[in-house]
mmCIF file of C-alpha atoms and ligand atoms in Angstrom:
data_model
loop_
_atom_site.group_PDB
_atom_site.id
_atom_site.type_symbol
_atom_site.label_atom_id
_atom_site.label_comp_id
_atom_site.label_asym_id
_atom_site.label_seq_id
_atom_site.Cartn_x
_atom_site.Cartn_y
_atom_site.Cartn_z
ATOM 1 C CA MET A 25 31.469 -0.096 54.884
ATOM 2 C CA THR A 26 32.671 -2.416 57.621
ATOM 3 C CA ALA A 27 33.576 -6.055 57.171
ATOM 4 C CA THR A 28 30.610 -8.442 56.920
ATOM 5 C CA LEU A 29 31.825 -11.602 58.655
ATOM 6 C CA THR A 30 32.655 -11.301 62.337
ATOM 7 C CA ARG A 31 34.003 -14.840 62.692
ATOM 8 C CA PRO A 32 36.243 -15.940 59.826
ATOM 9 C CA LEU A 33 36.240 -19.627 58.908
ATOM 10 C CA SER A 34 39.061 -21.803 60.218
ATOM 11 C CA VAL A 35 41.749 -22.642 57.655
ATOM 12 C CA THR A 36 40.416 -26.205 57.539
ATOM 13 C CA ASP A 37 36.849 -25.048 56.890
ATOM 14 C CA ALA A 38 38.019 -22.566 54.252
ATOM 15 C CA ILE A 39 39.871 -25.359 52.418
ATOM 16 C CA GLU A 40 37.000 -27.842 52.766
ATOM 17 C CA THR A 41 34.293 -25.437 51.585
ATOM 18 C CA ARG A 42 36.220 -23.711 48.767
ATOM 19 C CA ARG A 43 35.105 -24.896 45.366
ATOM 20 C CA SER A 44 35.026 -23.174 42.025
ATOM 21 C CA ILE A 45 31.923 -21.000 41.727
ATOM 22 C CA ARG A 46 30.903 -19.566 38.376
ATOM 23 C CA LYS A 47 27.548 -17.926 39.237
ATOM 24 C CA PHE A 48 27.493 -15.144 41.788
ATOM 25 C CA VAL A 49 24.866 -13.179 43.754
ATOM 26 C CA GLN A 50 24.366 -9.825 42.027
ATOM 27 C CA GLU A 51 25.502 -7.442 44.754
ATOM 28 C CA PRO A 52 28.651 -5.294 45.021
ATOM 29 C CA MET A 53 31.630 -6.497 47.052
ATOM 30 C CA ASN A 54 31.998 -5.054 50.514
ATOM 31 C CA GLU A 55 35.033 -2.775 50.164
ATOM 32 C CA ALA A 56 36.406 -3.495 53.634
ATOM 33 C CA ASP A 57 36.238 -7.241 52.984
ATOM 34 C CA LEU A 58 37.885 -6.824 49.587
ATOM 35 C CA ARG A 59 40.781 -4.897 51.087
ATOM 36 C CA GLU A 60 41.125 -7.384 53.937
ATOM 37 C CA ILE A 61 41.249 -10.297 51.462
ATOM 38 C CA LEU A 62 44.051 -8.540 49.555
ATOM 39 C CA ARG A 63 45.901 -7.804 52.788
ATOM 40 C CA LEU A 64 45.670 -11.439 53.895
ATOM 41 C CA ALA A 65 46.859 -12.681 50.495
ATOM 42 C CA SER A 66 49.820 -10.320 50.704
ATOM 43 C CA LEU A 67 50.913 -12.111 53.883
ATOM 44 C CA ALA A 68 51.957 -15.069 51.713
ATOM 45 C CA PRO A 69 55.618 -16.028 52.022
ATOM 46 C CA SER A 70 58.118 -15.562 49.185
ATOM 47 C CA ALA A 71 61.795 -16.297 48.687
ATOM 48 C CA TRP A 72 63.892 -13.480 50.167
ATOM 49 C CA ASN A 73 60.528 -11.839 50.923
ATOM 50 C CA ALA A 74 60.478 -10.635 47.308
ATOM 51 C CA GLN A 75 56.658 -10.208 47.197
ATOM 52 C CA THR A 76 56.556 -10.235 43.416
ATOM 53 C CA TRP A 77 52.733 -10.258 43.295
ATOM 54 C CA ARG A 78 50.547 -7.318 42.336
ATOM 55 C CA PHE A 79 46.744 -7.089 42.230
ATOM 56 C CA ALA A 80 44.480 -5.494 39.655
ATOM 57 C CA VAL A 81 40.960 -5.197 41.091
ATOM 58 C CA ILE A 82 38.196 -4.712 38.559
ATOM 59 C CA GLN A 83 34.632 -3.770 39.507
ATOM 60 C CA THR A 84 33.637 -1.553 36.559
ATOM 61 C CA PRO A 85 31.108 -3.429 34.371
ATOM 62 C CA GLU A 86 32.642 -2.232 31.065
ATOM 63 C CA VAL A 87 36.119 -3.419 32.044
ATOM 64 C CA LYS A 88 34.751 -6.749 33.278
ATOM 65 C CA GLU A 89 33.015 -7.150 29.931
ATOM 66 C CA LYS A 90 36.332 -6.644 28.125
ATOM 67 C CA LEU A 91 37.983 -9.181 30.414
ATOM 68 C CA ARG A 92 35.212 -11.674 29.682
ATOM 69 C CA GLU A 93 35.939 -11.314 25.967
ATOM 70 C CA ALA A 94 39.659 -11.829 26.663
ATOM 71 C CA ALA A 95 38.654 -14.950 28.643
ATOM 72 C CA TYR A 96 37.010 -16.517 25.573
ATOM 73 C CA GLY A 97 33.540 -15.446 26.752
ATOM 74 C CA GLN A 98 33.611 -17.215 30.141
ATOM 75 C CA GLY A 99 30.501 -15.910 31.912
ATOM 76 C CA GLN A 100 31.843 -16.036 35.476
ATOM 77 C CA VAL A 101 33.940 -12.948 34.743
ATOM 78 C CA THR A 102 30.885 -10.712 34.409
ATOM 79 C CA SER A 103 28.719 -12.651 36.876
ATOM 80 C CA ALA A 104 31.114 -11.797 39.728
ATOM 81 C CA PRO A 105 30.867 -8.353 41.345
ATOM 82 C CA ALA A 106 34.672 -8.118 41.300
ATOM 83 C CA VAL A 107 37.558 -9.731 39.480
ATOM 84 C CA ILE A 108 41.039 -9.799 40.959
ATOM 85 C CA VAL A 109 43.850 -10.308 38.473
ATOM 86 C CA LEU A 110 46.956 -11.444 40.300
ATOM 87 C CA TYR A 111 50.147 -10.919 38.339
ATOM 88 C CA SER A 112 53.817 -10.838 39.106
ATOM 89 C CA ASP A 113 55.953 -7.835 38.265
ATOM 90 C CA MET A 114 59.545 -8.913 38.671
ATOM 91 C CA GLU A 115 60.946 -5.728 37.142
ATOM 92 C CA ASP A 116 59.132 -3.561 39.701
ATOM 93 C CA THR A 117 60.272 -6.001 42.397
ATOM 94 C CA LEU A 118 63.897 -5.503 41.355
ATOM 95 C CA GLN A 119 63.590 -1.730 41.161
ATOM 96 C CA THR A 120 62.162 -1.475 44.672
ATOM 97 C CA VAL A 121 63.898 -4.449 46.268
ATOM 98 C CA GLU A 122 65.359 -2.522 49.224
ATOM 99 C CA ASP A 123 61.796 -2.049 50.531
ATOM 100 C CA THR A 124 61.444 -5.800 51.012
ATOM 101 C CA ALA A 125 64.346 -6.022 53.481
ATOM 102 C CA HIS A 126 63.029 -6.322 57.022
ATOM 103 C CA PRO A 127 63.338 -2.956 58.848
ATOM 104 C CA GLY A 128 64.975 -4.789 61.755
ATOM 105 C CA MET A 129 67.987 -5.374 59.525
ATOM 106 C CA GLY A 130 68.618 -1.647 59.037
ATOM 107 C CA ASP A 131 70.575 -0.010 56.227
ATOM 108 C CA GLU A 132 72.920 -2.954 56.052
ATOM 109 C CA GLY A 133 69.968 -5.266 55.399
ATOM 110 C CA ARG A 134 68.751 -3.039 52.592
ATOM 111 C CA SER A 135 72.156 -3.086 50.884
ATOM 112 C CA ARG A 136 72.403 -6.844 51.360
ATOM 113 C CA GLN A 137 68.944 -7.308 49.815
ATOM 114 C CA ARG A 138 70.024 -5.284 46.757
ATOM 115 C CA ALA A 139 73.241 -7.287 46.416
ATOM 116 C CA THR A 140 71.365 -10.606 46.748
ATOM 117 C CA PHE A 141 68.895 -9.759 43.998
ATOM 118 C CA ASP A 142 71.462 -8.219 41.671
ATOM 119 C CA GLY A 143 73.604 -11.344 42.111
ATOM 120 C CA ALA A 144 70.724 -13.757 41.533
ATOM 121 C CA PHE A 145 68.916 -11.996 38.689
ATOM 122 C CA GLY A 146 71.280 -9.438 37.160
ATOM 123 C CA ALA A 147 72.557 -11.877 34.540
ATOM 124 C CA GLN A 148 69.122 -13.328 33.713
ATOM 125 C CA ASP A 149 66.906 -11.972 30.966
ATOM 126 C CA VAL A 150 63.494 -10.475 31.710
ATOM 127 C CA ALA A 151 61.591 -13.653 30.732
ATOM 128 C CA GLN A 152 63.791 -15.905 32.879
ATOM 129 C CA ARG A 153 63.497 -13.841 36.034
ATOM 130 C CA GLY A 154 59.832 -13.218 35.236
ATOM 131 C CA GLN A 155 59.291 -16.965 35.513
ATOM 132 C CA TRP A 156 60.868 -16.945 38.979
ATOM 133 C CA GLY A 157 58.643 -14.010 39.942
ATOM 134 C CA LEU A 158 55.596 -15.947 38.798
ATOM 135 C CA SER A 159 56.501 -18.953 40.944
ATOM 136 C CA GLN A 160 56.327 -16.636 43.970
ATOM 137 C CA ALA A 161 53.084 -14.977 42.855
ATOM 138 C CA ASN A 162 51.413 -18.394 42.554
ATOM 139 C CA ILE A 163 51.803 -18.826 46.306
ATOM 140 C CA ALA A 164 49.861 -15.603 46.888
ATOM 141 C CA PHE A 165 47.194 -16.815 44.439
ATOM 142 C CA GLY A 166 46.536 -19.814 46.706
ATOM 143 C CA PHE A 167 46.435 -17.579 49.766
ATOM 144 C CA LEU A 168 44.027 -15.240 47.965
ATOM 145 C CA MET A 169 41.464 -17.980 47.321
ATOM 146 C CA LEU A 170 41.578 -19.190 50.916
ATOM 147 C CA ALA A 171 41.519 -15.670 52.373
ATOM 148 C CA ALA A 172 38.387 -14.989 50.319
ATOM 149 C CA ARG A 173 36.710 -18.202 51.430
ATOM 150 C CA GLY A 174 37.741 -17.574 55.037
ATOM 151 C CA LEU A 175 35.759 -14.327 54.970
ATOM 152 C CA GLY A 176 32.719 -16.017 53.420
ATOM 153 C CA TYR A 177 33.368 -15.327 49.729
ATOM 154 C CA ASP A 178 33.620 -17.603 46.726
ATOM 155 C CA THR A 179 35.938 -17.575 43.754
ATOM 156 C CA VAL A 180 36.999 -19.421 40.644
ATOM 157 C CA PRO A 181 40.669 -19.445 39.670
ATOM 158 C CA MET A 182 41.169 -18.870 35.951
ATOM 159 C CA LEU A 183 43.970 -19.097 33.441
ATOM 160 C CA GLY A 184 41.710 -19.472 30.422
ATOM 161 C CA PHE A 185 42.366 -16.043 28.919
ATOM 162 C CA ASP A 186 44.610 -14.339 26.401
ATOM 163 C CA PRO A 187 47.402 -12.749 28.466
ATOM 164 C CA ALA A 188 48.301 -10.202 25.779
ATOM 165 C CA LYS A 189 44.703 -8.947 25.695
ATOM 166 C CA VAL A 190 44.483 -8.738 29.481
ATOM 167 C CA ARG A 191 47.757 -6.771 29.610
ATOM 168 C CA GLU A 192 46.319 -4.368 27.065
ATOM 169 C CA ILE A 193 42.957 -3.952 28.844
ATOM 170 C CA LEU A 194 44.626 -3.269 32.193
ATOM 171 C CA GLY A 195 47.457 -1.160 30.778
ATOM 172 C CA LEU A 196 50.111 -3.494 32.188
ATOM 173 C CA PRO A 197 53.663 -3.714 30.823
ATOM 174 C CA GLU A 198 54.769 -6.541 28.549
ATOM 175 C CA HIS A 199 56.956 -8.220 31.186
ATOM 176 C CA VAL A 200 54.244 -8.975 33.779
ATOM 177 C CA GLN A 201 53.136 -12.584 34.155
ATOM 178 C CA PHE A 202 49.742 -13.772 35.329
ATOM 179 C CA ALA A 203 49.174 -16.131 38.243
ATOM 180 C CA GLY A 204 45.498 -15.996 37.348
ATOM 181 C CA MET A 205 42.233 -14.161 37.190
ATOM 182 C CA LEU A 206 39.880 -14.565 40.141
ATOM 183 C CA PRO A 207 36.209 -13.661 39.890
ATOM 184 C CA ILE A 208 34.994 -13.173 43.477
ATOM 185 C CA GLY A 209 31.642 -12.714 45.211
ATOM 186 C CA LYS A 210 28.972 -14.698 47.055
ATOM 187 C CA ARG A 211 27.957 -18.044 45.577
ATOM 188 C CA ALA A 212 24.679 -18.346 43.644
ATOM 189 C CA GLU A 213 25.295 -22.025 42.839
ATOM 190 C CA GLU A 214 26.718 -24.920 44.782
ATOM 191 C CA GLY A 215 29.610 -25.870 42.481
ATOM 192 C CA PHE A 216 30.954 -29.387 42.291
ATOM 193 C CA PRO A 217 32.011 -31.478 45.302
ATOM 194 C CA HIS A 218 35.751 -32.106 45.409
ATOM 195 C CA HIS A 219 37.077 -34.886 43.211
ATOM 196 C CA ARG A 220 40.729 -35.547 44.035
ATOM 197 C CA HIS A 221 43.382 -38.250 44.002
ATOM 198 C CA SER A 222 43.752 -40.053 47.319
ATOM 199 C CA VAL A 223 46.692 -39.187 49.535
ATOM 200 C CA ASP A 224 47.958 -42.748 48.988
ATOM 201 C CA ARG A 225 48.118 -42.057 45.255
ATOM 202 C CA LEU A 226 49.864 -38.725 45.730
ATOM 203 C CA ALA A 227 52.261 -39.235 48.598
ATOM 204 C CA ARG A 228 55.317 -41.311 49.344
ATOM 205 C CA PHE A 229 56.488 -41.476 52.917
ATOM 206 C CA TYR A 230 60.204 -41.910 53.594
HETATM 207 C C1 FMN B 23 45.412 -22.246 37.591
HETATM 208 C C2 FMN B 23 43.954 -22.591 37.349
HETATM 209 C C3 FMN B 23 43.343 -22.191 36.189
HETATM 210 C C4 FMN B 23 41.986 -22.449 35.980
HETATM 211 N N1 FMN B 23 41.370 -21.930 34.876
HETATM 212 C C5 FMN B 23 40.012 -22.028 34.784
HETATM 213 C C6 FMN B 23 39.320 -21.358 33.740
HETATM 214 O O1 FMN B 23 39.900 -20.658 32.903
HETATM 215 N N2 FMN B 23 37.972 -21.489 33.699
HETATM 216 C C7 FMN B 23 37.267 -22.222 34.611
HETATM 217 O O2 FMN B 23 36.045 -22.295 34.521
HETATM 218 N N3 FMN B 23 37.904 -22.875 35.625
HETATM 219 C C8 FMN B 23 39.253 -22.786 35.738
HETATM 220 N N4 FMN B 23 39.906 -23.399 36.789
HETATM 221 C C9 FMN B 23 39.116 -24.115 37.818
HETATM 222 C C10 FMN B 23 39.367 -25.637 37.823
HETATM 223 O O3 FMN B 23 38.633 -26.232 36.783
HETATM 224 C C11 FMN B 23 38.953 -26.196 39.184
HETATM 225 O O4 FMN B 23 39.733 -25.578 40.191
HETATM 226 C C12 FMN B 23 39.132 -27.704 39.299
HETATM 227 O O5 FMN B 23 38.305 -28.366 38.387
HETATM 228 C C13 FMN B 23 38.825 -28.213 40.714
HETATM 229 O O6 FMN B 23 37.533 -27.841 41.093
HETATM 230 P P1 FMN B 23 37.276 -26.981 42.409
HETATM 231 O O7 FMN B 23 38.026 -25.683 42.267
HETATM 232 O O8 FMN B 23 35.790 -26.760 42.475
HETATM 233 O O9 FMN B 23 37.792 -27.770 43.594
HETATM 234 C C14 FMN B 23 41.254 -23.183 36.974
HETATM 235 C C15 FMN B 23 41.917 -23.602 38.112
HETATM 236 C C16 FMN B 23 43.225 -23.297 38.333
HETATM 237 C C17 FMN B 23 43.871 -23.704 39.638
#
């Protein structure tokens, strides 16, 4: 399958037209688009280029059904043709940290990357550094939603689920932390227009 949209939306249009969608057209995701959305999300920045995020992509109806139960019965999980669970795995990040050093920095860069991470996280416990990993993964979660919209897809970010159950369903280790669950597909409803604080309410200019 090739990608479906030849002209991606501009960043501005993707932001303006993204809204939470909970009813989806009943057709499978285009695989090329799905992979491209994941690739674009993985271009998100992270401190020291740690890239703590990992993706679980679920398209099997039985697994989606289990996830829906773990999400307190929220129907969007099974309405969507695919669900992307974005989680951070800080322990895997630490084990493979040399791979995140830019190749241009050579062997010296790889050793420096190891020393940086050992220095920053070696003395922290798994939960503490897991929290740091999650703060990086949240950036990719934002990119993921906009990458999807940019290619003509709709999503709804979700944290309304039991993390222990989702870990069990997906066979993920205890230490991983969830940025969120993201049902994805084509919209079969309009969703709600944006309702947001004004910039004047939110911003101070110095
Ligand atoms: C981190 C996060 C968790 C959310 N969890 C849920 C959820 O479990 N179920 C749901 O229906 N919507 C969930 N939402 C969607 C929000 O309700 C929605 O983004 C917000 O009301 C703004 O609406 P909009 O996305 O259409 O602009 C979540 C959103 C975020 C960012």
